[in-house]
PDB file of C-alpha atoms in Angstrom:
ATOM      1  CA  MET L  26       8.501 -42.784  59.488  1.00  0.00           C
ATOM      2  CA  GLU L  27      10.448 -39.540  59.102  1.00  0.00           C
ATOM      3  CA  SER L  28      14.218 -40.020  59.021  1.00  0.00           C
ATOM      4  CA  PRO L  29      16.463 -38.156  61.478  1.00  0.00           C
ATOM      5  CA  ILE L  30      18.100 -36.163  58.673  1.00  0.00           C
ATOM      6  CA  ALA L  31      14.713 -35.067  57.326  1.00  0.00           C
ATOM      7  CA  ALA L  32      13.591 -34.047  60.817  1.00  0.00           C
ATOM      8  CA  VAL L  33      16.771 -32.009  61.441  1.00  0.00           C
ATOM      9  CA  LEU L  34      16.404 -30.158  58.142  1.00  0.00           C
ATOM     10  CA  GLN L  35      12.714 -29.407  58.671  1.00  0.00           C
ATOM     11  CA  GLN L  36      13.452 -28.073  62.152  1.00  0.00           C
ATOM     12  CA  ASP L  37      16.134 -25.873  60.620  1.00  0.00           C
ATOM     13  CA  HIS L  38      13.579 -24.424  58.169  1.00  0.00           C
ATOM     14  CA  ALA L  39      11.356 -23.523  61.129  1.00  0.00           C
ATOM     15  CA  ARG L  40      14.307 -22.011  63.058  1.00  0.00           C
ATOM     16  CA  LEU L  41      15.296 -19.876  60.056  1.00  0.00           C
ATOM     17  CA  ASP L  42      11.687 -18.730  59.532  1.00  0.00           C
ATOM     18  CA  ARG L  43      11.638 -17.535  63.143  1.00  0.00           C
ATOM     19  CA  LEU L  44      14.942 -15.684  62.688  1.00  0.00           C
ATOM     20  CA  LEU L  45      13.630 -13.888  59.594  1.00  0.00           C
ATOM     21  CA  GLU L  46      10.417 -12.977  61.380  1.00  0.00           C
ATOM     22  CA  SER L  47      12.385 -11.565  64.309  1.00  0.00           C
ATOM     23  CA  ALA L  48      14.301  -9.317  61.872  1.00  0.00           C
ATOM     24  CA  ALA L  49      10.974  -8.250  60.338  1.00  0.00           C
ATOM     25  CA  GLU L  50       9.575  -7.415  63.771  1.00  0.00           C
ATOM     26  CA  ALA L  51      12.573  -5.185  64.464  1.00  0.00           C
ATOM     27  CA  VAL L  52      12.027  -3.408  61.116  1.00  0.00           C
ATOM     28  CA  ARG L  53       8.323  -2.868  61.852  1.00  0.00           C
ATOM     29  CA  ALA L  54       9.330  -1.319  65.186  1.00  0.00           C
ATOM     30  CA  GLY L  55      11.951   0.884  63.534  1.00  0.00           C
ATOM     31  CA  ARG L  56      14.807  -0.774  65.448  1.00  0.00           C
ATOM     32  CA  TRP L  57      17.127  -0.629  62.447  1.00  0.00           C
ATOM     33  CA  LYS L  58      20.428  -1.602  64.109  1.00  0.00           C
ATOM     34  CA  GLU L  59      18.822  -4.621  65.758  1.00  0.00           C
ATOM     35  CA  ALA L  60      17.135  -5.511  62.459  1.00  0.00           C
ATOM     36  CA  ALA L  61      20.487  -5.448  60.665  1.00  0.00           C
ATOM     37  CA  VAL L  62      22.019  -7.800  63.256  1.00  0.00           C
ATOM     38  CA  LEU L  63      19.044 -10.179  63.144  1.00  0.00           C
ATOM     39  CA  LEU L  64      18.908 -10.240  59.342  1.00  0.00           C
ATOM     40  CA  GLU L  65      22.617 -10.998  59.189  1.00  0.00           C
ATOM     41  CA  ARG L  66      22.116 -13.822  61.709  1.00  0.00           C
ATOM     42  CA  PHE L  67      19.373 -15.192  59.480  1.00  0.00           C
ATOM     43  CA  ARG L  68      21.487 -14.764  56.311  1.00  0.00           C
ATOM     44  CA  HIS L  69      24.458 -16.506  57.889  1.00  0.00           C
ATOM     45  CA  GLY L  70      22.296 -19.368  59.090  1.00  0.00           C
ATOM     46  CA  ILE L  71      20.562 -19.960  55.800  1.00  0.00           C
ATOM     47  CA  VAL L  72      23.357 -19.179  53.311  1.00  0.00           C
ATOM     48  CA  ASP L  73      26.486 -20.331  55.146  1.00  0.00           C
ATOM     49  CA  GLY L  74      24.728 -23.153  56.999  1.00  0.00           C
ATOM     50  CA  HIS L  75      21.569 -24.618  55.513  1.00  0.00           C
ATOM     51  CA  MET L  76      22.168 -23.926  51.811  1.00  0.00           C
ATOM     52  CA  ASP L  77      25.853 -24.783  52.076  1.00  0.00           C
ATOM     53  CA  VAL L  78      25.097 -28.240  53.491  1.00  0.00           C
ATOM     54  CA  GLU L  79      22.432 -28.808  50.857  1.00  0.00           C
ATOM     55  CA  GLU L  80      24.572 -27.729  47.915  1.00  0.00           C
ATOM     56  CA  LYS L  81      27.809 -29.421  48.977  1.00  0.00           C
ATOM     57  CA  ILE L  82      26.467 -32.661  50.470  1.00  0.00           C
ATOM     58  CA  LEU L  83      22.762 -33.320  50.090  1.00  0.00           C
ATOM     59  CA  PHE L  84      22.043 -32.317  46.485  1.00  0.00           C
ATOM     60  CA  PRO L  85      25.071 -34.202  45.090  1.00  0.00           C
ATOM     61  CA  ALA L  86      24.129 -37.288  47.119  1.00  0.00           C
ATOM     62  CA  PHE L  87      20.560 -37.129  45.826  1.00  0.00           C
ATOM     63  CA  GLU L  88      21.756 -36.662  42.240  1.00  0.00           C
ATOM     64  CA  ARG L  89      24.136 -39.640  42.497  1.00  0.00           C
ATOM     65  CA  TRP L  90      21.411 -41.787  44.013  1.00  0.00           C
ATOM     66  CA  GLU L  91      18.664 -40.701  41.617  1.00  0.00           C
ATOM     67  CA  THR L  92      20.177 -40.259  38.172  1.00  0.00           C
ATOM     68  CA  ASP L  93      23.923 -39.674  38.396  1.00  0.00           C
ATOM     69  CA  VAL L  94      23.410 -36.363  36.586  1.00  0.00           C
ATOM     70  CA  GLU L  95      22.022 -32.987  37.600  1.00  0.00           C
ATOM     71  CA  HIS L  96      18.365 -33.573  38.360  1.00  0.00           C
ATOM     72  CA  SER L  97      15.620 -31.078  37.436  1.00  0.00           C
ATOM     73  CA  LEU L  98      14.578 -30.927  41.105  1.00  0.00           C
ATOM     74  CA  THR L  99      18.041 -30.049  42.433  1.00  0.00           C
ATOM     75  CA  ALA L 100      18.619 -27.693  39.468  1.00  0.00           C
ATOM     76  CA  LEU L 101      15.455 -25.845  40.458  1.00  0.00           C
ATOM     77  CA  LEU L 102      16.397 -25.778  44.140  1.00  0.00           C
ATOM     78  CA  LYS L 103      19.895 -24.470  43.366  1.00  0.00           C
ATOM     79  CA  LYS L 104      18.380 -21.761  41.187  1.00  0.00           C
ATOM     80  CA  GLY L 105      16.089 -20.835  44.078  1.00  0.00           C
ATOM     81  CA  HIS L 106      19.144 -20.475  46.322  1.00  0.00           C
ATOM     82  CA  GLN L 107      20.799 -18.144  43.788  1.00  0.00           C
ATOM     83  CA  ASP L 108      17.718 -15.926  43.640  1.00  0.00           C
ATOM     84  CA  LEU L 109      17.397 -15.859  47.418  1.00  0.00           C
ATOM     85  CA  ARG L 110      21.012 -14.730  47.903  1.00  0.00           C
ATOM     86  CA  VAL L 111      20.279 -11.625  45.796  1.00  0.00           C
ATOM     87  CA  PHE L 112      17.054 -10.951  47.712  1.00  0.00           C
ATOM     88  CA  PHE L 113      18.876 -11.206  51.066  1.00  0.00           C
ATOM     89  CA  GLN L 114      21.416  -8.624  49.876  1.00  0.00           C
ATOM     90  CA  GLU L 115      18.604  -6.330  48.735  1.00  0.00           C
ATOM     91  CA  MET L 116      16.832  -6.721  52.105  1.00  0.00           C
ATOM     92  CA  ALA L 117      20.029  -5.785  53.941  1.00  0.00           C
ATOM     93  CA  GLU L 118      20.330  -2.671  51.778  1.00  0.00           C
ATOM     94  CA  THR L 119      16.758  -1.588  52.573  1.00  0.00           C
ATOM     95  CA  ILE L 120      17.566  -1.888  56.276  1.00  0.00           C
ATOM     96  CA  GLY L 121      20.707   0.186  55.704  1.00  0.00           C
ATOM     97  CA  ALA L 122      18.501   2.809  54.047  1.00  0.00           C
ATOM     98  CA  SER L 123      15.804   2.549  56.793  1.00  0.00           C
ATOM     99  CA  ASP L 124      13.272   1.878  54.023  1.00  0.00           C
ATOM    100  CA  MET L 125      10.461  -0.029  55.743  1.00  0.00           C
ATOM    101  CA  GLU L 126       8.092  -0.099  52.760  1.00  0.00           C
ATOM    102  CA  GLU L 127      10.670  -1.616  50.424  1.00  0.00           C
ATOM    103  CA  PHE L 128      11.814  -4.092  53.100  1.00  0.00           C
ATOM    104  CA  LEU L 129       8.275  -5.311  53.732  1.00  0.00           C
ATOM    105  CA  ASP L 130       7.656  -5.712  49.984  1.00  0.00           C
ATOM    106  CA  LEU L 131      10.809  -7.802  49.680  1.00  0.00           C
ATOM    107  CA  LEU L 132       9.920  -9.717  52.839  1.00  0.00           C
ATOM    108  CA  GLY L 133       6.582 -10.772  51.352  1.00  0.00           C
ATOM    109  CA  THR L 134       8.260 -12.085  48.213  1.00  0.00           C
ATOM    110  CA  VAL L 135      11.047 -13.830  50.122  1.00  0.00           C
ATOM    111  CA  GLN L 136       8.620 -15.505  52.535  1.00  0.00           C
ATOM    112  CA  THR L 137       6.580 -16.751  49.575  1.00  0.00           C
ATOM    113  CA  ILE L 138       9.721 -18.121  47.924  1.00  0.00           C
ATOM    114  CA  LEU L 139      10.857 -19.780  51.151  1.00  0.00           C
ATOM    115  CA  ARG L 140       7.444 -21.319  51.805  1.00  0.00           C
ATOM    116  CA  GLN L 141       7.303 -22.867  48.332  1.00  0.00           C
ATOM    117  CA  HIS L 142      10.981 -23.813  48.285  1.00  0.00           C
ATOM    118  CA  ASP L 143      10.858 -25.443  51.722  1.00  0.00           C
ATOM    119  CA  ALA L 144       7.672 -27.341  50.904  1.00  0.00           C
ATOM    120  CA  LYS L 145       9.280 -28.721  47.740  1.00  0.00           C
ATOM    121  CA  GLU L 146      12.375 -29.835  49.638  1.00  0.00           C
ATOM    122  CA  GLU L 147      10.346 -31.407  52.429  1.00  0.00           C
ATOM    123  CA  ALA L 148       8.060 -33.288  50.027  1.00  0.00           C
ATOM    124  CA  GLU L 149      10.381 -34.247  47.181  1.00  0.00           C
ATOM    125  CA  LEU L 150      13.943 -34.305  48.533  1.00  0.00           C
ATOM    126  CA  TYR L 151      14.225 -34.894  52.271  1.00  0.00           C
ATOM    127  CA  PRO L 152      12.208 -38.151  52.370  1.00  0.00           C
ATOM    128  CA  PHE L 153      14.816 -39.770  50.106  1.00  0.00           C
ATOM    129  CA  LEU L 154      17.978 -38.526  51.824  1.00  0.00           C
ATOM    130  CA  ALA L 155      18.225 -41.417  54.265  1.00  0.00           C
ATOM    131  CA  ASP L 156      18.580 -43.737  51.263  1.00  0.00           C
ATOM    132  CA  ALA L 157      20.747 -41.365  49.247  1.00  0.00           C
ATOM    133  CA  LEU L 158      23.374 -40.626  51.916  1.00  0.00           C
ATOM    134  CA  PRO L 159      26.076 -43.243  52.531  1.00  0.00           C
ATOM    135  CA  ASP L 160      25.457 -43.380  56.294  1.00  0.00           C
ATOM    136  CA  GLY L 161      21.745 -42.761  56.028  1.00  0.00           C
ATOM    137  CA  GLY L 162      22.359 -39.192  57.119  1.00  0.00           C
ATOM    138  CA  GLY L 163      22.893 -40.285  60.681  1.00  0.00           C
ATOM    139  CA  HIS L 164      26.340 -38.755  60.911  1.00  0.00           C
ATOM    140  CA  GLY L 165      25.856 -35.893  58.464  1.00  0.00           C
ATOM    141  CA  ARG L 166      26.807 -32.319  59.237  1.00  0.00           C
ATOM    142  CA  ARG L 167      24.217 -30.287  61.045  1.00  0.00           C
ATOM    143  CA  PRO L 168      23.515 -26.940  59.413  1.00  0.00           C
ATOM    144  CA  ALA L 169      25.638 -24.237  61.024  1.00  0.00           C
ATOM    145  CA  GLY L 170      24.455 -20.923  62.328  1.00  0.00           C
TER     146      GLY L 170
ATOM    147  CA  MET Z  22      10.425 -18.196  15.371  1.00  0.00           C
ATOM    148  CA  ALA Z  23      12.466 -21.012  16.916  1.00  0.00           C
ATOM    149  CA  GLU Z  24      10.572 -23.341  19.227  1.00  0.00           C
ATOM    150  CA  PHE Z  25      11.663 -26.105  21.604  1.00  0.00           C
ATOM    151  CA  GLN Z  26       9.351 -28.239  23.741  1.00  0.00           C
ATOM    152  CA  GLY Z  27       6.592 -25.797  22.843  1.00  0.00           C
ATOM    153  CA  CYS Z  28       8.624 -22.804  24.072  1.00  0.00           C
ATOM    154  CA  GLN Z  29       9.075 -19.872  21.706  1.00  0.00           C
ATOM    155  CA  LEU Z  30      12.639 -18.549  21.467  1.00  0.00           C
ATOM    156  CA  PRO Z  31      12.865 -15.538  19.118  1.00  0.00           C
ATOM    157  CA  GLU Z  32      16.189 -15.449  17.285  1.00  0.00           C
ATOM    158  CA  ASP Z  33      16.367 -11.643  17.154  1.00  0.00           C
ATOM    159  CA  LEU Z  34      16.659 -11.125  20.925  1.00  0.00           C
ATOM    160  CA  TYR Z  35      19.529 -11.269  23.388  1.00  0.00           C
ATOM    161  CA  TYR Z  36      19.262 -13.494  26.468  1.00  0.00           C
ATOM    162  CA  ASP Z  37      20.880 -13.790  29.895  1.00  0.00           C
ATOM    163  CA  LEU Z  38      20.480 -17.559  29.378  1.00  0.00           C
ATOM    164  CA  ASP Z  39      18.232 -17.740  32.413  1.00  0.00           C
ATOM    165  CA  TYR Z  40      14.943 -15.798  32.786  1.00  0.00           C
ATOM    166  CA  VAL Z  41      15.529 -12.654  30.819  1.00  0.00           C
ATOM    167  CA  TRP Z  42      15.432 -11.446  27.214  1.00  0.00           C
ATOM    168  CA  ALA Z  43      16.703  -8.054  26.060  1.00  0.00           C
ATOM    169  CA  ARG Z  44      15.928  -6.020  22.952  1.00  0.00           C
ATOM    170  CA  PRO Z  45      18.191  -3.065  22.064  1.00  0.00           C
ATOM    171  CA  GLY Z  46      16.430   0.169  21.134  1.00  0.00           C
ATOM    172  CA  ASP Z  47      17.559   2.959  18.828  1.00  0.00           C
ATOM    173  CA  ASP Z  48      17.999   5.313  21.782  1.00  0.00           C
ATOM    174  CA  GLY Z  49      20.646   3.270  23.591  1.00  0.00           C
ATOM    175  CA  THR Z  50      18.191   1.670  26.026  1.00  0.00           C
ATOM    176  CA  PHE Z  51      17.354  -2.024  26.333  1.00  0.00           C
ATOM    177  CA  THR Z  52      13.857  -3.381  26.811  1.00  0.00           C
ATOM    178  CA  LEU Z  53      13.755  -6.383  29.165  1.00  0.00           C
ATOM    179  CA  GLY Z  54      11.220  -9.138  29.706  1.00  0.00           C
ATOM    180  CA  VAL Z  55      11.040 -12.770  30.763  1.00  0.00           C
ATOM    181  CA  THR Z  56      11.275 -15.670  28.356  1.00  0.00           C
ATOM    182  CA  ASP Z  57       8.509 -18.043  27.384  1.00  0.00           C
ATOM    183  CA  PRO Z  58      10.032 -20.989  29.310  1.00  0.00           C
ATOM    184  CA  ALA Z  59      10.532 -18.760  32.373  1.00  0.00           C
ATOM    185  CA  GLN Z  60       6.911 -17.573  32.368  1.00  0.00           C
ATOM    186  CA  THR Z  61       5.811 -21.183  31.958  1.00  0.00           C
ATOM    187  CA  MET Z  62       7.872 -22.279  34.951  1.00  0.00           C
ATOM    188  CA  SER Z  63       6.384 -19.399  36.979  1.00  0.00           C
ATOM    189  CA  GLY Z  64       2.786 -20.451  36.444  1.00  0.00           C
ATOM    190  CA  ARG Z  65      -0.159 -18.068  36.146  1.00  0.00           C
ATOM    191  CA  LEU Z  66       1.206 -14.780  37.467  1.00  0.00           C
ATOM    192  CA  GLN Z  67      -0.896 -12.923  40.005  1.00  0.00           C
ATOM    193  CA  LYS Z  68       1.377 -10.148  41.244  1.00  0.00           C
ATOM    194  CA  VAL Z  69       4.141  -8.066  39.692  1.00  0.00           C
ATOM    195  CA  ARG Z  70       6.286  -5.361  41.246  1.00  0.00           C
ATOM    196  CA  ILE Z  71       8.585  -3.282  39.038  1.00  0.00           C
ATOM    197  CA  LYS Z  72      11.145  -0.731  40.164  1.00  0.00           C
ATOM    198  CA  LYS Z  73      10.208   2.876  39.487  1.00  0.00           C
ATOM    199  CA  PRO Z  74      11.811   4.898  36.674  1.00  0.00           C
ATOM    200  CA  GLY Z  75      14.890   6.654  37.974  1.00  0.00           C
ATOM    201  CA  THR Z  76      16.018   3.675  40.042  1.00  0.00           C
ATOM    202  CA  HIS Z  77      19.626   2.647  39.486  1.00  0.00           C
ATOM    203  CA  LEU Z  78      20.445  -1.052  39.613  1.00  0.00           C
ATOM    204  CA  GLU Z  79      23.711  -2.931  39.675  1.00  0.00           C
ATOM    205  CA  ALA Z  80      24.052  -5.960  37.409  1.00  0.00           C
ATOM    206  CA  GLY Z  81      22.244  -8.968  38.818  1.00  0.00           C
ATOM    207  CA  ARG Z  82      19.822  -6.968  40.981  1.00  0.00           C
ATOM    208  CA  HIS Z  83      16.093  -7.428  40.545  1.00  0.00           C
ATOM    209  CA  VAL Z  84      14.206  -4.928  38.428  1.00  0.00           C
ATOM    210  CA  ALA Z  85      10.961  -6.766  39.129  1.00  0.00           C
ATOM    211  CA  THR Z  86       9.485  -9.506  41.277  1.00  0.00           C
ATOM    212  CA  LEU Z  87       6.850 -11.911  40.036  1.00  0.00           C
ATOM    213  CA  GLU Z  88       4.478 -14.098  42.032  1.00  0.00           C
ATOM    214  CA  SER Z  89       2.040 -16.814  41.070  1.00  0.00           C
ATOM    215  CA  GLY Z  90       0.169 -19.235  43.251  1.00  0.00           C
ATOM    216  CA  LYS Z  91       3.022 -21.723  43.030  1.00  0.00           C
ATOM    217  CA  TRP Z  92       6.126 -19.614  42.488  1.00  0.00           C
ATOM    218  CA  ALA Z  93       7.805 -16.307  43.317  1.00  0.00           C
ATOM    219  CA  GLY Z  94      11.066 -14.878  42.058  1.00  0.00           C
ATOM    220  CA  GLY Z  95      12.994 -11.917  40.784  1.00  0.00           C
ATOM    221  CA  VAL Z  96      13.850 -10.610  37.339  1.00  0.00           C
ATOM    222  CA  PRO Z  97      17.531  -9.637  37.371  1.00  0.00           C
ATOM    223  CA  VAL Z  98      19.051  -6.962  35.166  1.00  0.00           C
ATOM    224  CA  PRO Z  99      21.957  -8.324  33.100  1.00  0.00           C
ATOM    225  CA  PHE Z 100      23.910  -5.052  33.331  1.00  0.00           C
ATOM    226  CA  ALA Z 101      24.118  -1.995  35.573  1.00  0.00           C
ATOM    227  CA  GLY Z 102      21.868   0.850  34.555  1.00  0.00           C
ATOM    228  CA  GLU Z 103      18.919   3.103  35.247  1.00  0.00           C
ATOM    229  CA  VAL Z 104      15.268   2.207  34.848  1.00  0.00           C
ATOM    230  CA  VAL Z 105      13.889   4.697  32.302  1.00  0.00           C
ATOM    231  CA  ALA Z 106      10.433   3.153  31.851  1.00  0.00           C
ATOM    232  CA  ARG Z 107       8.328   0.380  33.269  1.00  0.00           C
ATOM    233  CA  ASN Z 108       5.267  -1.372  31.911  1.00  0.00           C
ATOM    234  CA  ASP Z 109       2.535  -0.211  34.293  1.00  0.00           C
ATOM    235  CA  THR Z 110      -0.013  -2.390  32.488  1.00  0.00           C
ATOM    236  CA  LEU Z 111       1.560  -5.422  34.149  1.00  0.00           C
ATOM    237  CA  LEU Z 112       0.865  -4.056  37.624  1.00  0.00           C
ATOM    238  CA  GLU Z 113      -2.850  -4.321  36.844  1.00  0.00           C
ATOM    239  CA  ASP Z 114      -2.635  -7.425  34.654  1.00  0.00           C
ATOM    240  CA  PRO Z 115       0.320  -9.643  35.661  1.00  0.00           C
ATOM    241  CA  HIS Z 116      -1.096 -12.563  33.678  1.00  0.00           C
ATOM    242  CA  LEU Z 117      -0.256 -10.711  30.461  1.00  0.00           C
ATOM    243  CA  ILE Z 118       3.296 -12.028  30.946  1.00  0.00           C
ATOM    244  CA  ASN Z 119       1.926 -15.544  30.478  1.00  0.00           C
ATOM    245  CA  VAL Z 120       0.111 -14.490  27.310  1.00  0.00           C
ATOM    246  CA  ASP Z 121       2.594 -12.305  25.431  1.00  0.00           C
ATOM    247  CA  PRO Z 122       6.014 -12.496  27.120  1.00  0.00           C
ATOM    248  CA  TYR Z 123       7.950 -11.075  24.165  1.00  0.00           C
ATOM    249  CA  GLY Z 124       5.478  -8.346  23.159  1.00  0.00           C
ATOM    250  CA  ASP Z 125       3.000  -6.376  25.223  1.00  0.00           C
ATOM    251  CA  ALA Z 126       4.382  -7.872  28.460  1.00  0.00           C
ATOM    252  CA  TRP Z 127       7.807  -6.225  28.311  1.00  0.00           C
ATOM    253  CA  ILE Z 128       8.791  -5.339  31.884  1.00  0.00           C
ATOM    254  CA  ALA Z 129      11.157  -2.379  31.868  1.00  0.00           C
ATOM    255  CA  ARG Z 130      13.492  -0.299  29.750  1.00  0.00           C
ATOM    256  CA  ILE Z 131      16.991   0.198  31.109  1.00  0.00           C
ATOM    257  CA  ARG Z 132      19.685   2.657  30.077  1.00  0.00           C
ATOM    258  CA  PRO Z 133      23.010   0.882  30.663  1.00  0.00           C
ATOM    259  CA  ASP Z 134      25.767   2.682  32.553  1.00  0.00           C
ATOM    260  CA  SER Z 135      28.237   1.530  29.931  1.00  0.00           C
ATOM    261  CA  ILE Z 136      27.193   0.245  26.547  1.00  0.00           C
ATOM    262  CA  SER Z 137      30.524  -1.565  26.220  1.00  0.00           C
ATOM    263  CA  THR Z 138      29.716  -3.918  29.104  1.00  0.00           C
ATOM    264  CA  VAL Z 139      26.158  -4.771  28.077  1.00  0.00           C
ATOM    265  CA  LEU Z 140      27.047  -7.859  26.120  1.00  0.00           C
ATOM    266  CA  GLU Z 141      29.166  -9.361  28.920  1.00  0.00           C
ATOM    267  CA  ARG Z 142      26.095 -11.158  30.274  1.00  0.00           C
ATOM    268  CA  LEU Z 143      23.889 -11.227  27.183  1.00  0.00           C
ATOM    269  CA  HIS Z 144      24.040 -13.758  24.394  1.00  0.00           C
ATOM    270  CA  GLY Z 145      22.443 -14.053  20.987  1.00  0.00           C
ATOM    271  CA  GLY Z 146      22.443 -16.217  17.887  1.00  0.00           C
ATOM    272  CA  SER Z 147      22.906 -19.968  17.795  1.00  0.00           C
ATOM    273  CA  GLU Z 148      24.884 -20.044  21.058  1.00  0.00           C
ATOM    274  CA  ALA Z 149      21.934 -18.558  22.940  1.00  0.00           C
ATOM    275  CA  GLN Z 150      19.459 -20.867  21.231  1.00  0.00           C
ATOM    276  CA  GLU Z 151      21.448 -23.953  22.259  1.00  0.00           C
ATOM    277  CA  GLU Z 152      21.897 -22.741  25.837  1.00  0.00           C
ATOM    278  CA  LEU Z 153      18.188 -21.988  26.151  1.00  0.00           C
ATOM    279  CA  ARG Z 154      17.365 -25.494  24.949  1.00  0.00           C
ATOM    280  CA  SER Z 155      19.682 -26.825  27.682  1.00  0.00           C
ATOM    281  CA  TRP Z 156      17.880 -24.605  30.223  1.00  0.00           C
ATOM    282  CA  ILE Z 157      14.516 -26.000  29.144  1.00  0.00           C
ATOM    283  CA  ARG Z 158      15.802 -29.580  29.463  1.00  0.00           C
ATOM    284  CA  ARG Z 159      17.478 -28.866  32.823  1.00  0.00           C
ATOM    285  CA  TYR Z 160      14.263 -27.610  34.397  1.00  0.00           C
ATOM    286  CA  ASP Z 161      12.078 -30.039  32.454  1.00  0.00           C
ATOM    287  CA  VAL Z 162       9.831 -27.310  31.050  1.00  0.00           C
ATOM    288  CA  GLN Z 163       7.065 -27.909  28.514  1.00  0.00           C
ATOM    289  CA  CYS Z 164       5.497 -24.669  27.300  1.00  0.00           C
ATOM    290  CA  MET Z 165       1.819 -24.265  26.546  1.00  0.00           C
ATOM    291  CA  ARG Z 166       0.278 -21.158  25.082  1.00  0.00           C
ATOM    292  CA  CYS Z 167      -2.020 -19.047  27.221  1.00  0.00           C
ATOM    293  CA  ALA Z 168      -4.769 -17.489  25.141  1.00  0.00           C
ATOM    294  CA  ASP Z 169      -6.351 -15.257  27.804  1.00  0.00           C
TER     295      ASP Z 169
END
């Protein structure tokens, strides 16, 4: 059975996907100011909320539980976060420049990264968090944003 | 050429100690590409986008994006500069990066804004070799040669 912490995190992936798609819809419609606001809402939710919780709480707990050292899985996931932060900045700049073609190119790459990254987390990390977290994740922080 | 877990690591190149290698040219430009362990981690590449010549990039920004069936990511520039050439062959044949990452599959040539800052994020010699071995261990990479 899926643990509550795994369910919360998976729902957050879906919420963030919807936020990114809403920003993309605004870009496709040429509503640049709205797109900037929506992309920033997405960036805040994923960087300051979801990734922050993962990097400060969940990855360290998994590493302590699994090997007590940096694990290749969490190393890879952290690297993915680093790459994504740069892509989000580049997407914001294309909106600032009203460059739809460049934004949509970046969007395709970012959505591919997110799809693969999220699938890896949901298959290889989240199922073990209930065991890895001291309270089983029942009282963990919810991602902000 | 140095090798670790099947991954080739030429000693005559500079590295950002992550994805990227850099080779200085006689004209003040640097040719960039991705390392053998990085192309291995990417999987068989199916799509490459490279910024057009004339594009200016700040350090850390992506000069190219790569996609395979299992992975997508960016190729960051280690220093600020202008793209002066790109390897258009890769746009038609992305898989070449898996075959010849240090040769025919170079990605772009960059003219740095300031030659004095180029080596701030690039490393060579034994230090780079040791760090790249750590990178390979960290991501648990085992390289295998692609012949076609």
